[in-house]
CSV table of C-alpha atoms and ligand atoms in Angstrom, one decimal:
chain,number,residue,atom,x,y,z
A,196,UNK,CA,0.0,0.0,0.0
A,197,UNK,CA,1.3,3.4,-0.5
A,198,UNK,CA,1.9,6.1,2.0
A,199,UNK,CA,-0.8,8.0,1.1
A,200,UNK,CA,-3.5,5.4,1.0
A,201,UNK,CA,-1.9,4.2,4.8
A,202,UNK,CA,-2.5,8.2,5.9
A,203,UNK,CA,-5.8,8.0,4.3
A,204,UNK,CA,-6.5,4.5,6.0
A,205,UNK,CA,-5.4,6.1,9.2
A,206,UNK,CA,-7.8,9.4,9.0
A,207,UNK,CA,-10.8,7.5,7.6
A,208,UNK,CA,-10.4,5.6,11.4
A,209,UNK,CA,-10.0,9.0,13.4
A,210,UNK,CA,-12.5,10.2,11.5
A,211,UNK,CA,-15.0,7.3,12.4
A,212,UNK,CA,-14.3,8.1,16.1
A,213,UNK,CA,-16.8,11.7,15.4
A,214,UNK,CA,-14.9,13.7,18.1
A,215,UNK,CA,-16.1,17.0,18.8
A,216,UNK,CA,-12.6,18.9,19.8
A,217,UNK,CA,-12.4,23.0,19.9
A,218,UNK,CA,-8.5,24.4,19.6
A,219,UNK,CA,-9.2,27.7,18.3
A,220,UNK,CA,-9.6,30.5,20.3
A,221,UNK,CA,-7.2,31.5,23.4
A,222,UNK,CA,-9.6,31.1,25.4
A,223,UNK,CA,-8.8,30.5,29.5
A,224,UNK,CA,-10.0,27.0,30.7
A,225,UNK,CA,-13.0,27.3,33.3
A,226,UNK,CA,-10.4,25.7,36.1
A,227,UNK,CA,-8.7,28.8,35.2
A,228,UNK,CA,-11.2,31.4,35.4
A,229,UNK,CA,-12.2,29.2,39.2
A,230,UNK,CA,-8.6,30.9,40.6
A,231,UNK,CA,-10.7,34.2,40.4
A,232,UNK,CA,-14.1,33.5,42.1
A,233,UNK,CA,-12.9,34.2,45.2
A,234,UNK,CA,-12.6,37.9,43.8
A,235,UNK,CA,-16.6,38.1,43.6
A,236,UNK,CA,-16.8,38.1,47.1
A,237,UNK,CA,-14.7,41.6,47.5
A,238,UNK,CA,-17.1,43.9,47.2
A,239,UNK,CA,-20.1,43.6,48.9
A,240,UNK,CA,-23.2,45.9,50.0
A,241,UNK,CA,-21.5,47.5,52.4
A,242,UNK,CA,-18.1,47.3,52.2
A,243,UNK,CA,-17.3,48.9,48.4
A,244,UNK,CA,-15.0,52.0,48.3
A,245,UNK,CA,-11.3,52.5,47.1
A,246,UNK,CA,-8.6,52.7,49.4
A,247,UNK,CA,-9.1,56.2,49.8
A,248,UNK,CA,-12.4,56.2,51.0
A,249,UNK,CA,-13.7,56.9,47.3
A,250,UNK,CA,-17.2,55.7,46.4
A,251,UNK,CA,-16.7,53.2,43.7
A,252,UNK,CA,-20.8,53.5,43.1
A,253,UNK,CA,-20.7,56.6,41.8
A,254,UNK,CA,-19.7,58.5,38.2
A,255,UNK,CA,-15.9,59.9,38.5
A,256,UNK,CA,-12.7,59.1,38.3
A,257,UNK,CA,-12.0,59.0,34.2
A,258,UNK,CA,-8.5,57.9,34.2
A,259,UNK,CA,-9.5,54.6,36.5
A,260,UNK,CA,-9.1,54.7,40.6
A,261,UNK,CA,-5.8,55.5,42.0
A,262,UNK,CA,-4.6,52.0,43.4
A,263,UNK,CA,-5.3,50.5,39.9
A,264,UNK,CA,-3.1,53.2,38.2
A,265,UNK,CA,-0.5,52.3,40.6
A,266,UNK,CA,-0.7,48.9,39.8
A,267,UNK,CA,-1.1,49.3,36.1
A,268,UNK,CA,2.1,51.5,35.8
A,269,UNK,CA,4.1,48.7,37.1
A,270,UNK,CA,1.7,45.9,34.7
A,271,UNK,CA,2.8,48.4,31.8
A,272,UNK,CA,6.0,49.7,32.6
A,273,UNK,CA,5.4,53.6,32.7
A,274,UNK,CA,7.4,55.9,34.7
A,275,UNK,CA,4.3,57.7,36.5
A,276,UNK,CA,0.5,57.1,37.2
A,277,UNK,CA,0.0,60.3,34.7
A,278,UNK,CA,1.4,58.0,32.2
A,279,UNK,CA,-1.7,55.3,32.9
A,280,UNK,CA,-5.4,54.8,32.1
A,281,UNK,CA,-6.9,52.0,33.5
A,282,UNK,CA,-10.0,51.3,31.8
A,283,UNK,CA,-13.1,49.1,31.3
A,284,UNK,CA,-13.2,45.1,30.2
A,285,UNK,CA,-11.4,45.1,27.1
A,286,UNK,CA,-7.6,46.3,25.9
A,287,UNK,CA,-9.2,45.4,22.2
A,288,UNK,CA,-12.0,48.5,22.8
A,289,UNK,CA,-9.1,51.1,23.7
A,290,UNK,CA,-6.9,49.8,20.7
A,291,UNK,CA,-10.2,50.3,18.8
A,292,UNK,CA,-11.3,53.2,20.0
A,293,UNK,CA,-7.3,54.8,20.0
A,294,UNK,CA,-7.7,54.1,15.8
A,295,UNK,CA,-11.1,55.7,15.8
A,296,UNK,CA,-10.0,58.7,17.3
A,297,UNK,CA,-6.7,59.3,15.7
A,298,UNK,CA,-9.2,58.7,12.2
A,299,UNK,CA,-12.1,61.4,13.1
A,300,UNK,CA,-9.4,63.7,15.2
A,301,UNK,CA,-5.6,63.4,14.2
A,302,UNK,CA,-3.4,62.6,17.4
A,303,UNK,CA,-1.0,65.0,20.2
A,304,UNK,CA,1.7,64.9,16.7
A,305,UNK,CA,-0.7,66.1,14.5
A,306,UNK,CA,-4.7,67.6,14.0
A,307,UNK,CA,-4.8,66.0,10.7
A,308,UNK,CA,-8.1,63.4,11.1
A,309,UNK,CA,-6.3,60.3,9.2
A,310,UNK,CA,-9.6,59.9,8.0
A,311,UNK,CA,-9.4,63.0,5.9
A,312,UNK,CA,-5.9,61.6,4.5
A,313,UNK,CA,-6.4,59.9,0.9
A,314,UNK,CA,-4.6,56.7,2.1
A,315,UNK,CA,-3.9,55.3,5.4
A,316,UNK,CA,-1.2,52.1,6.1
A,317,UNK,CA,-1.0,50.1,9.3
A,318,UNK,CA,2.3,48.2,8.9
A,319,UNK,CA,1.1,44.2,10.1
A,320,UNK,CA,3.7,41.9,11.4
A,321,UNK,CA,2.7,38.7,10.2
A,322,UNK,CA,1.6,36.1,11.4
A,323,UNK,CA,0.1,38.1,13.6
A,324,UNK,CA,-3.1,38.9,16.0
A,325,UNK,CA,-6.4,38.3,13.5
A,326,UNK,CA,-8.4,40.9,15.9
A,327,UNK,CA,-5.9,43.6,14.8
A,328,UNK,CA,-6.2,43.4,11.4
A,329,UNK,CA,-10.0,43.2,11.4
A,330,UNK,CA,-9.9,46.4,13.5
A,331,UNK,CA,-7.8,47.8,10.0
A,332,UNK,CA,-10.2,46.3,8.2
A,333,UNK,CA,-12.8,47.9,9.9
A,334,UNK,CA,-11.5,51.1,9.2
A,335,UNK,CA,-10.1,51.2,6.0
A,336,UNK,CA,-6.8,51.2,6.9
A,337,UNK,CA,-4.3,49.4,4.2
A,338,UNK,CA,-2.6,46.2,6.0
A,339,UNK,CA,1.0,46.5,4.5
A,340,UNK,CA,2.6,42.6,5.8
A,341,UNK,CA,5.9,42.7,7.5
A,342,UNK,CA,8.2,39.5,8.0
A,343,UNK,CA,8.3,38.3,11.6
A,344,UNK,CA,11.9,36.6,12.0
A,345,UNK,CA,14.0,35.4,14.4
A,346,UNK,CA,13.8,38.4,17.3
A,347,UNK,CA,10.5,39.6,16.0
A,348,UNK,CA,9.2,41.7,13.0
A,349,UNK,CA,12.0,42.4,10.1
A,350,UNK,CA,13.1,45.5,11.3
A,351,UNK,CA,15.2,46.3,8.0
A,352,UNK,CA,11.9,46.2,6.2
A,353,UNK,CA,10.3,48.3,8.8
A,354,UNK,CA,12.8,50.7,8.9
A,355,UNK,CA,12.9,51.2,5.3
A,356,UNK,CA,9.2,51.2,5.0
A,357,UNK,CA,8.6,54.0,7.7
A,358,UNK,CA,11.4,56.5,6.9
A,359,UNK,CA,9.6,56.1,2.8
A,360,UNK,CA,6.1,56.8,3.2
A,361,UNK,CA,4.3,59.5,5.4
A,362,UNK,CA,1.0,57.5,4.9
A,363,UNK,CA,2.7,54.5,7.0
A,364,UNK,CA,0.7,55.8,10.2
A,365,UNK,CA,1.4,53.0,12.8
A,366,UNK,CA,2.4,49.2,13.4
A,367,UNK,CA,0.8,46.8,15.7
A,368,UNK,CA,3.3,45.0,17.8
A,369,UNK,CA,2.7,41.9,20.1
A,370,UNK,CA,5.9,41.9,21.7
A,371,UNK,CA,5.8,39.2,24.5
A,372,UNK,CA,4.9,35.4,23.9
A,373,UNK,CA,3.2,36.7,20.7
A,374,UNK,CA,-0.6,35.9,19.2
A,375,UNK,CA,0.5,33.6,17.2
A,376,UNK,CA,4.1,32.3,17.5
A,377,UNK,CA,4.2,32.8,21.3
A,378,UNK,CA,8.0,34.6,20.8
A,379,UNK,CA,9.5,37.8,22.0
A,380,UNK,CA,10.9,40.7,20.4
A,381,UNK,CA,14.6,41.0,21.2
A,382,UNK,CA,16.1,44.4,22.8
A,383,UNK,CA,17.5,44.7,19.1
A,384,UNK,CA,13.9,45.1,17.7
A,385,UNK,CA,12.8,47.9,20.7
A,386,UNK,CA,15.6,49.8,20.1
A,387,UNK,CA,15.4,50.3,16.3
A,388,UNK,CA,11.4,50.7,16.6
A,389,UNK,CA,12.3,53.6,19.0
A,390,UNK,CA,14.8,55.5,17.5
A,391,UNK,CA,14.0,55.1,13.8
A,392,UNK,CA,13.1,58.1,11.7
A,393,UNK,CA,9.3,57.9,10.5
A,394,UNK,CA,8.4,59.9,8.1
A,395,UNK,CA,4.8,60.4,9.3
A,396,UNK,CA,5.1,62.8,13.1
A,397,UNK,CA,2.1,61.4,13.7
A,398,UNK,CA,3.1,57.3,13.3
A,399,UNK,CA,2.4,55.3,16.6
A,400,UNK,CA,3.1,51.5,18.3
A,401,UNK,CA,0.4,49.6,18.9
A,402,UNK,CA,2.4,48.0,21.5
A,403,UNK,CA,0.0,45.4,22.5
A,404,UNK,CA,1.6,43.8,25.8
A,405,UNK,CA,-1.5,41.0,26.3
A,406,UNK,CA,0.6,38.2,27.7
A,407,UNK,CA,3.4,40.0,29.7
A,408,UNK,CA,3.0,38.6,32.6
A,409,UNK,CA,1.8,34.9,31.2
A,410,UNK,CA,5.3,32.7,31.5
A,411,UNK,CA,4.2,28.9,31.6
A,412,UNK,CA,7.2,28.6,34.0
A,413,UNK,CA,10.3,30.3,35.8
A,414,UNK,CA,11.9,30.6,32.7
A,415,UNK,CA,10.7,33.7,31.1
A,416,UNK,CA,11.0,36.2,28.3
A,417,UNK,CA,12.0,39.5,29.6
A,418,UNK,CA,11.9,41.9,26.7
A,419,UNK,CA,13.1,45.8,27.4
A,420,UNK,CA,11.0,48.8,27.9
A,421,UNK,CA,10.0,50.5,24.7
A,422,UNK,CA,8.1,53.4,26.3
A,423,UNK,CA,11.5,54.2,28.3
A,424,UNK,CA,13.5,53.7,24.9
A,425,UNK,CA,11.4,56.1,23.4
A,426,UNK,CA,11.6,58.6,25.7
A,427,UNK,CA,15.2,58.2,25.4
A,428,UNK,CA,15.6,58.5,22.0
A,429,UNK,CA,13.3,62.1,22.2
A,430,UNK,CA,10.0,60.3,20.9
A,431,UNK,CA,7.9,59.9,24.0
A,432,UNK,CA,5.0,59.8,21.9
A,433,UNK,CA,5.7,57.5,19.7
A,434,UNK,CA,4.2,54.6,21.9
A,435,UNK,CA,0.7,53.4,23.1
A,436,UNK,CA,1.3,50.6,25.6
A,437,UNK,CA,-2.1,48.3,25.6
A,438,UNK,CA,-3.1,45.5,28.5
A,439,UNK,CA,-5.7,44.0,30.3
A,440,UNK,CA,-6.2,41.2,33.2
A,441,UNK,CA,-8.8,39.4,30.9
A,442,UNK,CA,-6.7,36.1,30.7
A,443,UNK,CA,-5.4,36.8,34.5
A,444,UNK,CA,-9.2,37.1,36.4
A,445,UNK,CA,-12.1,36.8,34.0
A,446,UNK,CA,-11.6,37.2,29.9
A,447,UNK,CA,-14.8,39.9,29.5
A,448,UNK,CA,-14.8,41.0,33.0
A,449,UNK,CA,-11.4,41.7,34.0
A,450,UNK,CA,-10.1,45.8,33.8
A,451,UNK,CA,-7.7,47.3,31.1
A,452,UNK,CA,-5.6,49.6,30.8
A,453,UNK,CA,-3.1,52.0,28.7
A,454,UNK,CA,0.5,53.8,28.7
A,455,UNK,CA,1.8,56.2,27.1
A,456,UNK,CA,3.1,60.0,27.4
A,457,UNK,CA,1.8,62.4,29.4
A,458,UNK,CA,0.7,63.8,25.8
A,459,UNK,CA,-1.1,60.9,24.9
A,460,UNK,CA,-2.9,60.4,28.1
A,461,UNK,CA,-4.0,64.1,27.8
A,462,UNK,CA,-5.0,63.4,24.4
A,463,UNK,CA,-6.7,60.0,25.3
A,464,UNK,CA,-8.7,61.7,28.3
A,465,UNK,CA,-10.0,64.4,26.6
A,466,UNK,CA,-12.1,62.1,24.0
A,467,UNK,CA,-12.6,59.9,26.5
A,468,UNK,CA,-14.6,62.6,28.6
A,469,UNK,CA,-16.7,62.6,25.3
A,470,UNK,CA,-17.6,58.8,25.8
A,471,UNK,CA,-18.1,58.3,28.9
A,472,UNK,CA,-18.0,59.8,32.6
A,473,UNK,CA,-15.8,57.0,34.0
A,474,UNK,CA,-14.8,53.2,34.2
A,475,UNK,CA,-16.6,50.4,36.3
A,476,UNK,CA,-15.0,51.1,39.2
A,477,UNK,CA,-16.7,48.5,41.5
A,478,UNK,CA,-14.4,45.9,39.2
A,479,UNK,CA,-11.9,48.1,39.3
A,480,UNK,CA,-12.0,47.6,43.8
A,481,UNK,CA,-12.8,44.3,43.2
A,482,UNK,CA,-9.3,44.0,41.4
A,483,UNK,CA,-7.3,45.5,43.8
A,484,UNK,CA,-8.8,43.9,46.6
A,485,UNK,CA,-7.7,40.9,44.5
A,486,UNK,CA,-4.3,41.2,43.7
A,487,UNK,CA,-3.5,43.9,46.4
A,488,UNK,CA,0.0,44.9,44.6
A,489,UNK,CA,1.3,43.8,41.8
A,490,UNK,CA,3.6,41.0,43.1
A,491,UNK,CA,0.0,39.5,44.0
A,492,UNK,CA,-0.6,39.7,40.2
A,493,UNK,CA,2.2,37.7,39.4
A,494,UNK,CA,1.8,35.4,42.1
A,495,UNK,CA,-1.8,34.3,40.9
A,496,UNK,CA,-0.5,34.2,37.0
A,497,UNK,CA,1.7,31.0,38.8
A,498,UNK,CA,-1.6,29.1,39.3
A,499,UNK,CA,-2.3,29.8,35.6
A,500,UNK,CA,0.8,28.5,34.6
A,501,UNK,CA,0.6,25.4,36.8
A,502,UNK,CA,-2.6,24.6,35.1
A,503,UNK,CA,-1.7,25.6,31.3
A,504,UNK,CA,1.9,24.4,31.0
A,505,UNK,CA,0.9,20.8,30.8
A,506,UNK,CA,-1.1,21.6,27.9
A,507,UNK,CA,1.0,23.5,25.9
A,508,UNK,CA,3.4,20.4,27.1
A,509,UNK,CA,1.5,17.8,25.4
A,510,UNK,CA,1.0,19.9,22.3
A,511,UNK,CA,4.8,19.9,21.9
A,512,UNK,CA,5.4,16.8,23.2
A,513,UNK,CA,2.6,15.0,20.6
A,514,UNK,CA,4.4,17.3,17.3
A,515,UNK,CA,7.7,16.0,18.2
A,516,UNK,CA,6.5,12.4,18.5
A,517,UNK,CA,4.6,12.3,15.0
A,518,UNK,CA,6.2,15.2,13.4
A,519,UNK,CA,9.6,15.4,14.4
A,520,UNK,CA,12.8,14.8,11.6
A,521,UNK,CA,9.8,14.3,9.2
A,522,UNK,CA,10.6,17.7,7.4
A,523,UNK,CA,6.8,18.0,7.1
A,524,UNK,CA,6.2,20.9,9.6
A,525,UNK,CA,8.3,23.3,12.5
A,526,UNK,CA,6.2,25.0,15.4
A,527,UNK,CA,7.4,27.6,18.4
A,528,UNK,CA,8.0,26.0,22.1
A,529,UNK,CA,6.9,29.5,23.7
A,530,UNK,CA,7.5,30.4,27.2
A,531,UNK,CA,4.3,32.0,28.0
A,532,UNK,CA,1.4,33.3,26.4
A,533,UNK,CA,-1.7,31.3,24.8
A,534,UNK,CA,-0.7,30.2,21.4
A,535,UNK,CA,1.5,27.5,19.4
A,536,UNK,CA,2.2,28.5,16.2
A,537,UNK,CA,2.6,25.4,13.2
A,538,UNK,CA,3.6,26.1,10.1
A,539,UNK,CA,3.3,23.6,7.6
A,540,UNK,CA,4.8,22.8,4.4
A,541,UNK,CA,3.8,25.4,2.2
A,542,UNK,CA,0.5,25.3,0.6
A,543,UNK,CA,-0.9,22.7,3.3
A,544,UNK,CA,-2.4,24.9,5.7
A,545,UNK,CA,-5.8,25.0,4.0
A,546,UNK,CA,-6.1,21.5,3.7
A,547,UNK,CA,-4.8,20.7,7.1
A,548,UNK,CA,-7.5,22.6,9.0
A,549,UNK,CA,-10.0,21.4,6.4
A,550,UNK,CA,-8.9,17.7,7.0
A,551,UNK,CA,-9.2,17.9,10.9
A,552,UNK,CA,-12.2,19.4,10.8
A,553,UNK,CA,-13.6,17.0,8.9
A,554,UNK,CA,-12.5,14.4,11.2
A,555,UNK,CA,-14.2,16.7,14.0
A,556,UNK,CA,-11.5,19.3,15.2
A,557,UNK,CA,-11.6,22.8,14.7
A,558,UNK,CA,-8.5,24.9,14.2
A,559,UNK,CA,-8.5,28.5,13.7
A,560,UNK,CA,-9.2,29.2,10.1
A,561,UNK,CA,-6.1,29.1,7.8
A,562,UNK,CA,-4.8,32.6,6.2
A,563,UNK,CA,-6.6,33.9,10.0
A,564,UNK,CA,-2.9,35.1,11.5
A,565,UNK,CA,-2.3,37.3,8.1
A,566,UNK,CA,-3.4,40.7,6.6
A,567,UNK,CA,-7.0,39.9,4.4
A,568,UNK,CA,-7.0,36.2,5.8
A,569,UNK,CA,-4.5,35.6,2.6
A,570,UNK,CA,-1.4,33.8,4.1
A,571,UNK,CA,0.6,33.6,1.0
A,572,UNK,CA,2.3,30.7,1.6
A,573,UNK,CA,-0.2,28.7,3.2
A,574,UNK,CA,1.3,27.6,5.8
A,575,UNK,CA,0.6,29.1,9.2
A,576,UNK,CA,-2.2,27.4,11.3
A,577,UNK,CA,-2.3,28.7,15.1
A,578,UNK,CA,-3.2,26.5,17.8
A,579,UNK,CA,-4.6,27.0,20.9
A,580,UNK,CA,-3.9,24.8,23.8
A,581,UNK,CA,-5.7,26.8,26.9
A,582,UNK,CA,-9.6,25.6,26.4
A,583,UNK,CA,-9.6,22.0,26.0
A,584,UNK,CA,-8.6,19.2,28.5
A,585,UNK,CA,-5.0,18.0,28.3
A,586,UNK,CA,-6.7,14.9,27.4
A,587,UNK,CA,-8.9,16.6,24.6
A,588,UNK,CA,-5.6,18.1,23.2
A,589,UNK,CA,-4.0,14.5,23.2
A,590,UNK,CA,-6.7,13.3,20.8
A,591,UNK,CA,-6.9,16.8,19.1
A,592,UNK,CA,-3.1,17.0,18.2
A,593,UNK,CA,-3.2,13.7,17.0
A,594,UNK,CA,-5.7,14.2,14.2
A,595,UNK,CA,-3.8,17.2,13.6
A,596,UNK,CA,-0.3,15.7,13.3
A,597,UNK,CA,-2.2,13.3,10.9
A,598,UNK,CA,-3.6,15.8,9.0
A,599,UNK,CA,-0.2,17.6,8.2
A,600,UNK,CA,1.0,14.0,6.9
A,601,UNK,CA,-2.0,13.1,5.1
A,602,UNK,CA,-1.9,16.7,3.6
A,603,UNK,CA,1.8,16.5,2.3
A,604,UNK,CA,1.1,13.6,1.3
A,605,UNK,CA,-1.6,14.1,-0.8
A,606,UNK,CA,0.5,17.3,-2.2
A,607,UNK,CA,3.0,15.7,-3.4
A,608,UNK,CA,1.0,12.4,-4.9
B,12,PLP,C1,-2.7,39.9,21.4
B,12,PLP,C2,-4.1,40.1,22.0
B,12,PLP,N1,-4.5,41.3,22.3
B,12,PLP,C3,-5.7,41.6,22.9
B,12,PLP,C4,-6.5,40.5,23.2
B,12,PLP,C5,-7.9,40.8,23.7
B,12,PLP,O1,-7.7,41.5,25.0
B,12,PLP,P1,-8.9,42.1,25.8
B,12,PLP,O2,-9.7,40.9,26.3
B,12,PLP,O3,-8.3,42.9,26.9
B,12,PLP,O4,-9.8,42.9,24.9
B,12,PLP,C6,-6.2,39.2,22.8
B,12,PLP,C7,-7.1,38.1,23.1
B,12,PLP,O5,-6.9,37.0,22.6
B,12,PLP,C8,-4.9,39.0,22.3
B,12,PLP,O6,-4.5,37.8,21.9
């Protein structure tokens, strides 16, 4: 029998077995949001102000409550609480809403709306974070792809990009254990992003810091402070620093937050003051109350870890069984964060997530970690360990592994 009609043989009898598997969104495990419950319980009918004697019920307090700017300036590495806003639920709503302004009002650098602006360019480094490039989508803005290599985006093509074009307006970043490939940038990568010459004044970071504190173990990325680099290299500005505790307490319910210049935060407040009259502050006690400091922060993420590392474990330890020396596939072994990223041959992405969900496991959709869905070499697939059981993710992976074989195989029949 050949190869491909064993692969097929194999698939047609995982397929048979009609699982039911979920690996594609980075979703925390409900043993994972249990670690919080205990937070419910913090504020109660009669015992609900901020450390200051603050009432949490009422409007006020735009910029978030002070003992959750004090802990967000360490969570997002600014120099001063007057660099911070701490927020509602979501980081994604102020990356949103930070595009939505700069598009209907300029930025601090410049009054020109970009909306007014014939053309607008995000730079995208791909793979990368599918919920960023919607949000481009969304708003018209042209996705211009950038490399990601070893250390992080190609900052040669950045570089040369920027300095060329004043309608290159801004660059999302995922800089620790990145959505998808679970790496870091390297110091070499902040420092060029801060001192290179743009030739839009107006250009900003999307420096979207989701998983900085989410090591799977002791072992853990540290990557260097960009907002301090770019102070240093005179462009305080250029920076918006983006977070949020929704994969440390509750994903929808935990508090956000964003750095930047003194500027920007001016800048930020004064539309925000058109939106609303201030954040949930109840959750925002509730938090606090929580982690009391931010070492308390990183203590609880070591619960996470203790629960997620042996799924991301698994993962690796199932693609270097069935994978490994096959030269069919290579994948990241990330520190920290939510994501694996496999890329495949090229050209078997597609088929890949098609097969295994076929056989009853859903992947994220193929092309979904690049710029218009449109992975050009068909390759990338991200996988997401968090959700399932690690015994769901044992039978998961191996349909997948299968799929990558039956796929190249069927390729190159
Ligand atoms: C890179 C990245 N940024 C932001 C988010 C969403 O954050 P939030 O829940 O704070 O809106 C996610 C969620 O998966 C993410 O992976």
């Amino acid at each position: 029998m050949s190869d491909l009609a064993v692969l097929q043989g194999k698939y047609d009898e995982a397929k048979a077995k009609n699982l039911a598997l979920d690996m594609t969104r980075g979703k925390p495990g409900s043993e994972q949001l249990d670690l919080s419950l205990p937070m419910l319980d913090l504020v109660t009918s009669s015992d609900y102000k901020t450390i200051a004697g603050g009432d949490s019920r009422n409007y006020g307090g735009l910029d978030g409550i002070p003992e959750a700017k004090e802990l967000f300036k360490e969570f997002l590495e600014t120099e001063s609480t007057n660099e911070v806003i701490v927020g509602g639920n979501s980081s994604l709503t102020l990356m949103h809403d930070t595009i939505a302004r700069c598009i209907s009002h300029g930025n601090s650098s410049s009054s020109t709306a970009w909306g007014k602006l014939e053309k607008v360019k995000f730079l995208c480094p791909s793979p990368g974070y599918d919920r960023h490039f919607s949000i481009c989508e969304h708003f018209g803005i042209e996705m211009v792809p950038v490399d990601m290599i070893e250390g992080g985006p190609d900052m040669d093509q950045i570089e040369a990009l920027v300095a060329a074009d004043d309608s290159i307006k801004g660059i999302w970043v995922v800089p620790k254990y990145g959505n998808p490939t679970g790496t870091s940038v390297s110091d070499e990568v902040v420092d060029r992003l801060a001192k290179m010459s743009t030739a839009a004044a107006d250009f900003r970071i999307f420096w979207d810091n989701a998983y900085t504190v989410h090591h799977l173990s002791d072992d853990v990325d540290v990557i260097k402070n960009l907002f301090a680099e770019c102070k240093s290299a005179g462009n305080p500005d250029r920076v918006f620093v983006f977070g949020s505790t929704s994969k440390i307490t509750f994903a929808g319910s935990g508090i956000s937050g964003i750095g930047a210049s003194e500027s920007n935060i001016n800048w930020m407040k004064g539309h925000l003051s058109m939106s609303t009259i201030g954040p949930d502050k109840i959750n925002q006690v509730r938090h606090m109350r929580f982690f009391k400091n931010f070492a308390g922060l990183q203590d609880h993420m070591k619960k996470h870890a203790a629960l997620i590392k042996p799924k991301f474990d698994i993962v690796i330890s199932i693609l270097e069984a069935q994978l490994g020396g096959k030269s069919l596939a290579s994948w990241t072994n990330p520190k920290g964060g939510y994501f694996i990223s496999l890329d495949t041959n090229n050209g078997c992405a597609k088929r890949v997530v098609q097969l295994a969900s076929d056989a009853g496991v859903k992947l994220t959709a193929a092309g979904a970690t690049f710029p218009y869905k449109n992975d050009p070499k068909d390759r990338n697939i991200r996988l997401a360990p968090t959700l399932p059981s690690v015994e769901e993710i044992k039978l998961a992976m191996e349909v997948v592994c299968l799929c990558v074989e039956l796929a190249d195989a069927e390729k190159n029949a």
